Short mmCIF file of C-alpha atoms and ligand atoms in Angstrom, two decimals:
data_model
loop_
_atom_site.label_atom_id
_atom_site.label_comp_id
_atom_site.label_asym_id
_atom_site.label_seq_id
_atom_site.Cartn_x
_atom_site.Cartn_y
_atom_site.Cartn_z
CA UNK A 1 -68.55 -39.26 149.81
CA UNK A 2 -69.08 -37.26 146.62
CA UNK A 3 -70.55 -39.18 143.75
CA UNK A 4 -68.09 -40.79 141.64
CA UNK A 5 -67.20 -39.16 138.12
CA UNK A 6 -68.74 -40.28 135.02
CA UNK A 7 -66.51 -42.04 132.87
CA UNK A 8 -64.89 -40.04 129.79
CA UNK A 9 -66.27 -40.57 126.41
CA UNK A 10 -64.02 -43.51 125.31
CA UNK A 11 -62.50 -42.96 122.30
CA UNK A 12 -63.80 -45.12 119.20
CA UNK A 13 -61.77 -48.53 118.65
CA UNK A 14 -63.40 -48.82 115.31
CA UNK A 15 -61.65 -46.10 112.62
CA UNK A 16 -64.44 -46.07 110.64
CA UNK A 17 -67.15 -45.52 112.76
CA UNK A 18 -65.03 -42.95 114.14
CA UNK A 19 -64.44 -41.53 110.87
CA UNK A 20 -68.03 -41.71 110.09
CA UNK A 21 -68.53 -39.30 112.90
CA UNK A 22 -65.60 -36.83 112.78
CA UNK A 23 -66.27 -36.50 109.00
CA UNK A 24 -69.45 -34.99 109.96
CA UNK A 25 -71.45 -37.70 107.70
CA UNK A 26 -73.15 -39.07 110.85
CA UNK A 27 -74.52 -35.76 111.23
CA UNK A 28 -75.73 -35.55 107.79
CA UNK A 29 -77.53 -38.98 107.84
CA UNK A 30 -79.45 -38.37 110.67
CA UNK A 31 -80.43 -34.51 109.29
CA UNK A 32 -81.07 -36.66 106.31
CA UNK A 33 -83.40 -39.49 108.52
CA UNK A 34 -85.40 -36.25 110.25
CA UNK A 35 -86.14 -34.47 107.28
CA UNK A 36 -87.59 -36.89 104.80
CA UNK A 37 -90.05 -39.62 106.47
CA UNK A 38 -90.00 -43.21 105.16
CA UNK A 39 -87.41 -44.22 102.28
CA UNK A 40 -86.08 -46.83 104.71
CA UNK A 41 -84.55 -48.72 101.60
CA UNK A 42 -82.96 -45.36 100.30
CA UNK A 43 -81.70 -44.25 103.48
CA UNK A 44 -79.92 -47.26 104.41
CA UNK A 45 -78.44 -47.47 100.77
CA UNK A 46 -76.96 -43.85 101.22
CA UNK A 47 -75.22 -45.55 104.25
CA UNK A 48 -73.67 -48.56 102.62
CA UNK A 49 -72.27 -45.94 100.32
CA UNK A 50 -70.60 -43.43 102.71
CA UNK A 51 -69.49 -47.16 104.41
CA UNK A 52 -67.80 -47.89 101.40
CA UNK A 53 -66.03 -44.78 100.69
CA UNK A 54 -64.49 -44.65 104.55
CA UNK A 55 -63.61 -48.07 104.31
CA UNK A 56 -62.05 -46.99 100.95
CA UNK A 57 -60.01 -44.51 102.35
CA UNK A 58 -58.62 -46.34 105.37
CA UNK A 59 -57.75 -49.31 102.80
CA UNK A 60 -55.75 -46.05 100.82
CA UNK A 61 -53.96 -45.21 104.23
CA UNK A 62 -52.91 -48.51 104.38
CA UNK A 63 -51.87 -48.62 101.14
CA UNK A 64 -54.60 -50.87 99.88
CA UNK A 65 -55.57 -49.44 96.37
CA UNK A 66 -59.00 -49.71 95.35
CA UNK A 67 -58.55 -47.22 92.51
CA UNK A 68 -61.09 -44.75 91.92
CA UNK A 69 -64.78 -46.15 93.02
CA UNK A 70 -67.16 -45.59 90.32
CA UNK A 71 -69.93 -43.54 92.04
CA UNK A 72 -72.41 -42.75 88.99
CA UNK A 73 -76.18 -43.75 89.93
CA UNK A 74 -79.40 -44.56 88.74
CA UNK A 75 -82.59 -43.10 91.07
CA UNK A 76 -85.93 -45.17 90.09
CA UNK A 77 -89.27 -44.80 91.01
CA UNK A 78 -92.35 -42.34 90.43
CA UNK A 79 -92.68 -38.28 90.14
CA UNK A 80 -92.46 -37.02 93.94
CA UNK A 81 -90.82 -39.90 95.57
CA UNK A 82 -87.83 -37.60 96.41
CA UNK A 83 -85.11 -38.48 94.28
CA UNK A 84 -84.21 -34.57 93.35
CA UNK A 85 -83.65 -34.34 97.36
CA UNK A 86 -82.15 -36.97 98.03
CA UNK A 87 -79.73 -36.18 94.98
CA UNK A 88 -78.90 -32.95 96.59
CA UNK A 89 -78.16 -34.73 100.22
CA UNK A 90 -75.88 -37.01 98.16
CA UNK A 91 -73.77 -33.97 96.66
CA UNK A 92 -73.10 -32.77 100.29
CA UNK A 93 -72.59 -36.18 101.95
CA UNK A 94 -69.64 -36.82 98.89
CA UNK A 95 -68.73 -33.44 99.14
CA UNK A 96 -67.79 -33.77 103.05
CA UNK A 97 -66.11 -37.42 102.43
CA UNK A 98 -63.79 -35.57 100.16
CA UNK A 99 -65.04 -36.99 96.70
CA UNK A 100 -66.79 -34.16 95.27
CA UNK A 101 -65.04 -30.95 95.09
CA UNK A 102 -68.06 -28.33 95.50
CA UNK A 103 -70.80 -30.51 96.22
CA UNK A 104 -73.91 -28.62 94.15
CA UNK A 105 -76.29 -30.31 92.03
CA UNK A 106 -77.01 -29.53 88.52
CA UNK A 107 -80.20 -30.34 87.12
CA UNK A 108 -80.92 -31.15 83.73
CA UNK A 109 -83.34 -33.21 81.06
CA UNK A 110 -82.54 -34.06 77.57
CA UNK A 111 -83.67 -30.19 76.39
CA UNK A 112 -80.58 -28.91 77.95
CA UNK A 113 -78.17 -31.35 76.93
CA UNK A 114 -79.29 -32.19 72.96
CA UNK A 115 -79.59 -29.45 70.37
CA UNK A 116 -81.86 -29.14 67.49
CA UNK A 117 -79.57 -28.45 64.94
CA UNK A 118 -76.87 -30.34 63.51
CA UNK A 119 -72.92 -29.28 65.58
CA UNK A 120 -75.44 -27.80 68.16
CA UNK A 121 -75.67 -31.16 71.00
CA UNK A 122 -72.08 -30.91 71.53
CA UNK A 123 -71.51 -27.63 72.77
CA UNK A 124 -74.77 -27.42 74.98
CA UNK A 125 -73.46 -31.10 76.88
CA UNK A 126 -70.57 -29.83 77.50
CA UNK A 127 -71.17 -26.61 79.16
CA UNK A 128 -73.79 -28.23 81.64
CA UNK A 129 -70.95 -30.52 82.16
CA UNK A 130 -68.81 -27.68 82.80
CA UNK A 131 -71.03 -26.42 85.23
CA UNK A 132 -71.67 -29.77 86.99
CA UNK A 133 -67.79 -30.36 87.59
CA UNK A 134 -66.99 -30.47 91.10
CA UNK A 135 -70.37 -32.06 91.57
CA UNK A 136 -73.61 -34.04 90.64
CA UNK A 137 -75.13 -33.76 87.39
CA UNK A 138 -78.80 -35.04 87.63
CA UNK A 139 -80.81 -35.78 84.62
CA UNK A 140 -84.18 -36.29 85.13
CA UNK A 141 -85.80 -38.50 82.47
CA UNK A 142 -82.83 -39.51 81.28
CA UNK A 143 -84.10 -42.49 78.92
CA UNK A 144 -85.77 -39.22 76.50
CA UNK A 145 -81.78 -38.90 75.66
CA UNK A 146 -82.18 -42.26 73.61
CA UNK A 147 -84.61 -42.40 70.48
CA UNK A 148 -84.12 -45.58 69.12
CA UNK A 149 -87.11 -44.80 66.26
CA UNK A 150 -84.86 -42.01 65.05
CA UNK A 151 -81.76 -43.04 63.54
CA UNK A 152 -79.79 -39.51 62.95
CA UNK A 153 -80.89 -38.42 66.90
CA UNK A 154 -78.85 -35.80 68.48
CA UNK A 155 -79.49 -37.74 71.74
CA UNK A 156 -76.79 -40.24 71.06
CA UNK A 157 -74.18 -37.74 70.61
CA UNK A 158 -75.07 -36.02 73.58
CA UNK A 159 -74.86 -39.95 75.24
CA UNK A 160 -71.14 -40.04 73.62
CA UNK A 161 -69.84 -37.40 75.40
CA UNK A 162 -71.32 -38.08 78.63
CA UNK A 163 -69.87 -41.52 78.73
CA UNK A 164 -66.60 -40.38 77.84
CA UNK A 165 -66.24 -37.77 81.05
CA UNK A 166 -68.44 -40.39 83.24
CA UNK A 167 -65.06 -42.77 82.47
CA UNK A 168 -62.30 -39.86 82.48
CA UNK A 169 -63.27 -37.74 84.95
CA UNK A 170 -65.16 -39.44 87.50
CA UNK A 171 -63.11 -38.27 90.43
CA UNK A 172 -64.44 -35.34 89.57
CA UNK A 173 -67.96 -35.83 88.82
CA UNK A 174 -71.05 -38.19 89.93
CA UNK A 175 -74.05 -38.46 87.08
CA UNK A 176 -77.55 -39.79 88.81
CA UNK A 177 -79.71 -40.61 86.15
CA UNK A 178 -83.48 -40.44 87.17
CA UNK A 179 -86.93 -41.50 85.80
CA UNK A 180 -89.29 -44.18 85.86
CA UNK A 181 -87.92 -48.08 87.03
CA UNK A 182 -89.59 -49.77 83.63
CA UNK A 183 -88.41 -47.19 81.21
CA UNK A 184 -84.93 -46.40 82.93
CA UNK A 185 -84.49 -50.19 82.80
CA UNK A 186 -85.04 -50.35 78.86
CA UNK A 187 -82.24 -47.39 78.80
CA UNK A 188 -79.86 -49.31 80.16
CA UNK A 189 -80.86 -52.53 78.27
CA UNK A 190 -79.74 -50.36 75.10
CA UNK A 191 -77.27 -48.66 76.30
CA UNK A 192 -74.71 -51.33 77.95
CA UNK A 193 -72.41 -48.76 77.64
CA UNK A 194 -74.14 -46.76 80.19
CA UNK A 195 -75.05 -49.26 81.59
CA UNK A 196 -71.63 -50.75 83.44
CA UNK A 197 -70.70 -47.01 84.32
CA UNK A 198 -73.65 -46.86 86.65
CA UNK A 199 -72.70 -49.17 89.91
CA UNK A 200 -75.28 -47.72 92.55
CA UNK A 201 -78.97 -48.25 91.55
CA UNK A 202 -81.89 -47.33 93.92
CA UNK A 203 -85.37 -47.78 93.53
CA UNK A 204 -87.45 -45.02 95.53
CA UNK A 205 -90.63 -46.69 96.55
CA UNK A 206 -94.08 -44.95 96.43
CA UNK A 207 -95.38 -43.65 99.94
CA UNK A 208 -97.89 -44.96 102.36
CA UNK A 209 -100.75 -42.52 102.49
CA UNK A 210 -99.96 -42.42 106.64
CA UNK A 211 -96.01 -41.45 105.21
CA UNK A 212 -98.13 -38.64 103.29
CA UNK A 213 -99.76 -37.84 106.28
CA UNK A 214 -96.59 -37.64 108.10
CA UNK A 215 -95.26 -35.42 105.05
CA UNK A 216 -97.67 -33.08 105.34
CA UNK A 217 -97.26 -32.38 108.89
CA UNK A 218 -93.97 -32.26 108.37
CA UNK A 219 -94.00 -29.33 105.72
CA UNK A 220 -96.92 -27.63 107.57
CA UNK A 221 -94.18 -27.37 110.42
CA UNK A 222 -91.42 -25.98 108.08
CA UNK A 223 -93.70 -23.48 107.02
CA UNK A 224 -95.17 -22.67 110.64
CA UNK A 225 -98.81 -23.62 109.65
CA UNK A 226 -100.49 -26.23 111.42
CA UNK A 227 -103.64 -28.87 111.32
CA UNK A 228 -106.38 -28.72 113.44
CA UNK A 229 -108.13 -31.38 114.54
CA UNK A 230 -110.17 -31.89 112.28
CA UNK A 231 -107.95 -30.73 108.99
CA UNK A 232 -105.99 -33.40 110.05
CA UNK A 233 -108.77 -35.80 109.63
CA UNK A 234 -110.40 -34.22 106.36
CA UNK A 235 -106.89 -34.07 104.84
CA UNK A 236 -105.85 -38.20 105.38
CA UNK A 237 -108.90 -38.43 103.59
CA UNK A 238 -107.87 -36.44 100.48
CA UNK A 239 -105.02 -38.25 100.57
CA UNK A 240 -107.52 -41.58 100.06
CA UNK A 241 -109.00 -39.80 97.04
CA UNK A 242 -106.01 -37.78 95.61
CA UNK A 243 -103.67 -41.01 95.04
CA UNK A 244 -106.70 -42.59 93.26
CA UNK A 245 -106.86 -39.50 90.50
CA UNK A 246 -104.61 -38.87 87.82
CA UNK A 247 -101.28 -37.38 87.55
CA UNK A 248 -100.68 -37.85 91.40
CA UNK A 249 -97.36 -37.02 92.17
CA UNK A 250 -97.10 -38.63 95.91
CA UNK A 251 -94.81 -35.69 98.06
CA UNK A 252 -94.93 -33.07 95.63
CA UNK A 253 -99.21 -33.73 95.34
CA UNK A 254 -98.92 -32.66 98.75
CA UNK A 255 -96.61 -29.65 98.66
CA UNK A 256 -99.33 -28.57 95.97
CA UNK A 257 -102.19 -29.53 98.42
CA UNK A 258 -100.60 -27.04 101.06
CA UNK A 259 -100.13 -23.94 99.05
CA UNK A 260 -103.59 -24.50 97.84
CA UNK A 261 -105.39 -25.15 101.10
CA UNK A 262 -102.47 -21.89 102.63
CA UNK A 263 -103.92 -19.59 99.48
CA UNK A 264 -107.70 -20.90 100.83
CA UNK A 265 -106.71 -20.05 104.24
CA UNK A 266 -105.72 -16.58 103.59
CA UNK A 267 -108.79 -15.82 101.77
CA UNK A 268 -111.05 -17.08 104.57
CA UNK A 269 -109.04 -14.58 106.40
CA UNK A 270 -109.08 -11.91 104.68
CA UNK A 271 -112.87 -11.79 105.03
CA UNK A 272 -112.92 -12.37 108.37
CA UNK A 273 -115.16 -9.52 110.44
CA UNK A 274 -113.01 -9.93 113.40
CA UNK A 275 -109.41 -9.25 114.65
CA UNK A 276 -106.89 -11.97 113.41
CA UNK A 277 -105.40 -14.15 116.38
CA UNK A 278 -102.09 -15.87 115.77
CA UNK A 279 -103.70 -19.20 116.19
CA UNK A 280 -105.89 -18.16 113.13
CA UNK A 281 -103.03 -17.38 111.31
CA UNK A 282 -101.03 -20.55 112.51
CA UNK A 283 -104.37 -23.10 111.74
CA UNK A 284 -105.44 -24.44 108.60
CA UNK A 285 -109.01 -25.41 109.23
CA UNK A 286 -111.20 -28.40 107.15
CA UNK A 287 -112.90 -26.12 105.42
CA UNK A 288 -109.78 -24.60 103.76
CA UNK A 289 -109.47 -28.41 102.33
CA UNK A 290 -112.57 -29.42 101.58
CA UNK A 291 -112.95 -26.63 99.13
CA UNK A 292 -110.70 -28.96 96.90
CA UNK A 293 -112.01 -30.40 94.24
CA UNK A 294 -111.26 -34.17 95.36
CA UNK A 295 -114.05 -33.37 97.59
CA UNK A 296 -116.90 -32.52 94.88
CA UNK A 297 -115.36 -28.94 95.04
CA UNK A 298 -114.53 -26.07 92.37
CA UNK A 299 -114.65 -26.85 88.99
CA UNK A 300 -110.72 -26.25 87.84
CA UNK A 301 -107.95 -29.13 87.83
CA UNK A 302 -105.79 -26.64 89.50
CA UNK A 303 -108.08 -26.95 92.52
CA UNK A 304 -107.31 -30.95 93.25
N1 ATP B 401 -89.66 -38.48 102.25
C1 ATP B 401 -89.94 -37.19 102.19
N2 ATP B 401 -90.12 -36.48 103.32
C2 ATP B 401 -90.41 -35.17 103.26
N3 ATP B 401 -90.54 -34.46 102.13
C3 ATP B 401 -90.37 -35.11 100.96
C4 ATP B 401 -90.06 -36.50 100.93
N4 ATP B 401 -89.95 -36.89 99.64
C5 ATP B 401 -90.18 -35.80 98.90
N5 ATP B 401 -90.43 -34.74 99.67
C6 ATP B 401 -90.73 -33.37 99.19
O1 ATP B 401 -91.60 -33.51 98.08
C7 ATP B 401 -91.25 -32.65 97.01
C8 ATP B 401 -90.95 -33.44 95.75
O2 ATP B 401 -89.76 -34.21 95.95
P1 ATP B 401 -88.63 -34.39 94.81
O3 ATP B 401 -88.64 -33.20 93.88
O4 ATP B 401 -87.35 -34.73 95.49
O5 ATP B 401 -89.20 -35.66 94.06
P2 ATP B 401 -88.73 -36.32 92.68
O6 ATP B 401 -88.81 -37.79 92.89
O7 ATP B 401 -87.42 -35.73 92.26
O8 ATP B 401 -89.90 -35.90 91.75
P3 ATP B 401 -89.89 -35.43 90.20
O9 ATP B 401 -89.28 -36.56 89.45
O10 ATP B 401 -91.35 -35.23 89.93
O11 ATP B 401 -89.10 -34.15 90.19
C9 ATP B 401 -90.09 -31.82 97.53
O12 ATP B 401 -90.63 -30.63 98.05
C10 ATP B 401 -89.50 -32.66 98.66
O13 ATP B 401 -88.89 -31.87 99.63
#
């Protein structure tokens, strides 16, 4: 007797979930769960908002109105924690629910938003904001845009403006404001303004040197290099010393780590006496670390 078929795919009961798939968002969240290791608390944040904009629309097919959800955001935490990429993940995932137009990401800090000059700040906001319609407009430091020691700042009028299209035109475009937690928090303290415009704020935690580790690999791979055995070892320990120096950056310390140990790598090659294997080319050895200067190394900061 031949083996009884498998049954067909059911199709989803719940419209949400299925919309969640068909929408392609699904997709994108689990691109967006391979590609950058840890951020649980981020991640699952990005979630509850595509939840709420599907469950948004279905309410609008049922002619429940909702009106406009206010999707402006604040990204906390520390330089290299990926809030830039998950910023740009965010453009695409509103982009495919239909809330963003064009989806891109415009990145800014106060320099190209507030003039020097007096009639200057208002023309330069608005053409970034011309070029971040249709999508997200992400300004990185944003509590530089308030000086509260300087009374005649340019900062506030460049503040004025952006609160007026973050109200008016906020079908059309999302404003993440970025920096550090403590400092981003005393923005908002004195700028209540700003402050009940932004409804999503998420706080990007440091990483777990064994996150960094996983990071590294995972970069490495991207740019077909790999560890050996014992690179792997040397480099968990720069991680060790690196996050204990100054000016550490957590991911983007890394991504700096690479290129230097790949530059270190292709000098040990190039004076190699014999013929290059791919596996040389492919492995970054412990040597091509150690040379760092975390280890007792060259002299230069450019060589942490
Ligand atoms: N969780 C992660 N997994 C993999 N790569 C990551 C992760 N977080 C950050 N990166 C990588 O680290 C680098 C720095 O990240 P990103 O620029 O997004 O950080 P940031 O918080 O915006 O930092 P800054 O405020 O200093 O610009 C990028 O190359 C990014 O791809």
């Amino acid at each position: 007797m031949p083996d009884a078929l498998p049954d067909p795919p059911r199709p989803c009961a719940n419209p949400v979930a299925a919309a969640l798939v068909e929408s392609g968002i699904a997709g994108l969240l689990a691109q967006l769960d391979r590609e950058l290791i840890g951020l649980a608390p981020v991640k699952s944040r990005i979630r509850d908002v595509a939840a709420l904009l599907l469950v948004d629309k279905l309410r609008a097919e049922r002619g429940y109105s909702t009106g406009a959800p206010s999707l402006h955001m604040s990204f906390t935490g520390n330089p290299g924690t990926g809030k830039t990429t998950v910023a740009m993940r965010m453009a695409e995932i509103l982009q495919r629910l239909g809330y963003l137009r064009r989806g891109h990401l415009v990145a800014v800090t106060r320099d190209d938003l507030v003039g020097q000059y007096i009639g200057h700040t208002a023309p330069k906001t608005k053409e970034i904001l011309k070029k971040a319609m249709g999508g997200v407009l992400f300004i990185d430091e944003a509590y530089y845009l308030y000086r509260p020691e300087n009374e005649r700042d340019y900062g506030q009028e460049a503040i004025e403006i952006l609160l007026q299209v973050m109200e008016n035109q906020r079908d059309d475009l999302v404003v993440i404001f970025a920096g550090y937690k403590n400092r981003m928090d005393s923005f908002f303290n004195s700028n209540p303004g700003m402050s009940s415009r932004v409804a999503h704020h998420i706080d990007f935690p440091d990483y777990q040197p064994a996150e960094l580790q996983q990071i590294a690999r995972l970069m490495l791979g991207a740019m077909q290099y790999r560890f050996d055995e014992q690179a792997e070892k040397v480099f968990a320990d720069y991680i060790t010393r690196r996050m204990a120096l100054p000016h550490f950056a957590n991911a983007r310390s890394v991504r700096n780590a690479l290129d230097r140990a790949r530059l270190r790598h292709a000098s040990r090659l190039l004076s190699a006496q014999d013929a290059i294997g791919d596996d040389a080319l492919l492995t970054i050895e412990a040597g091509d670390l150690l040379a760092s200067r975390v280890f007792g190394g060259g002299p230069e900061r450019s060589n942490l």
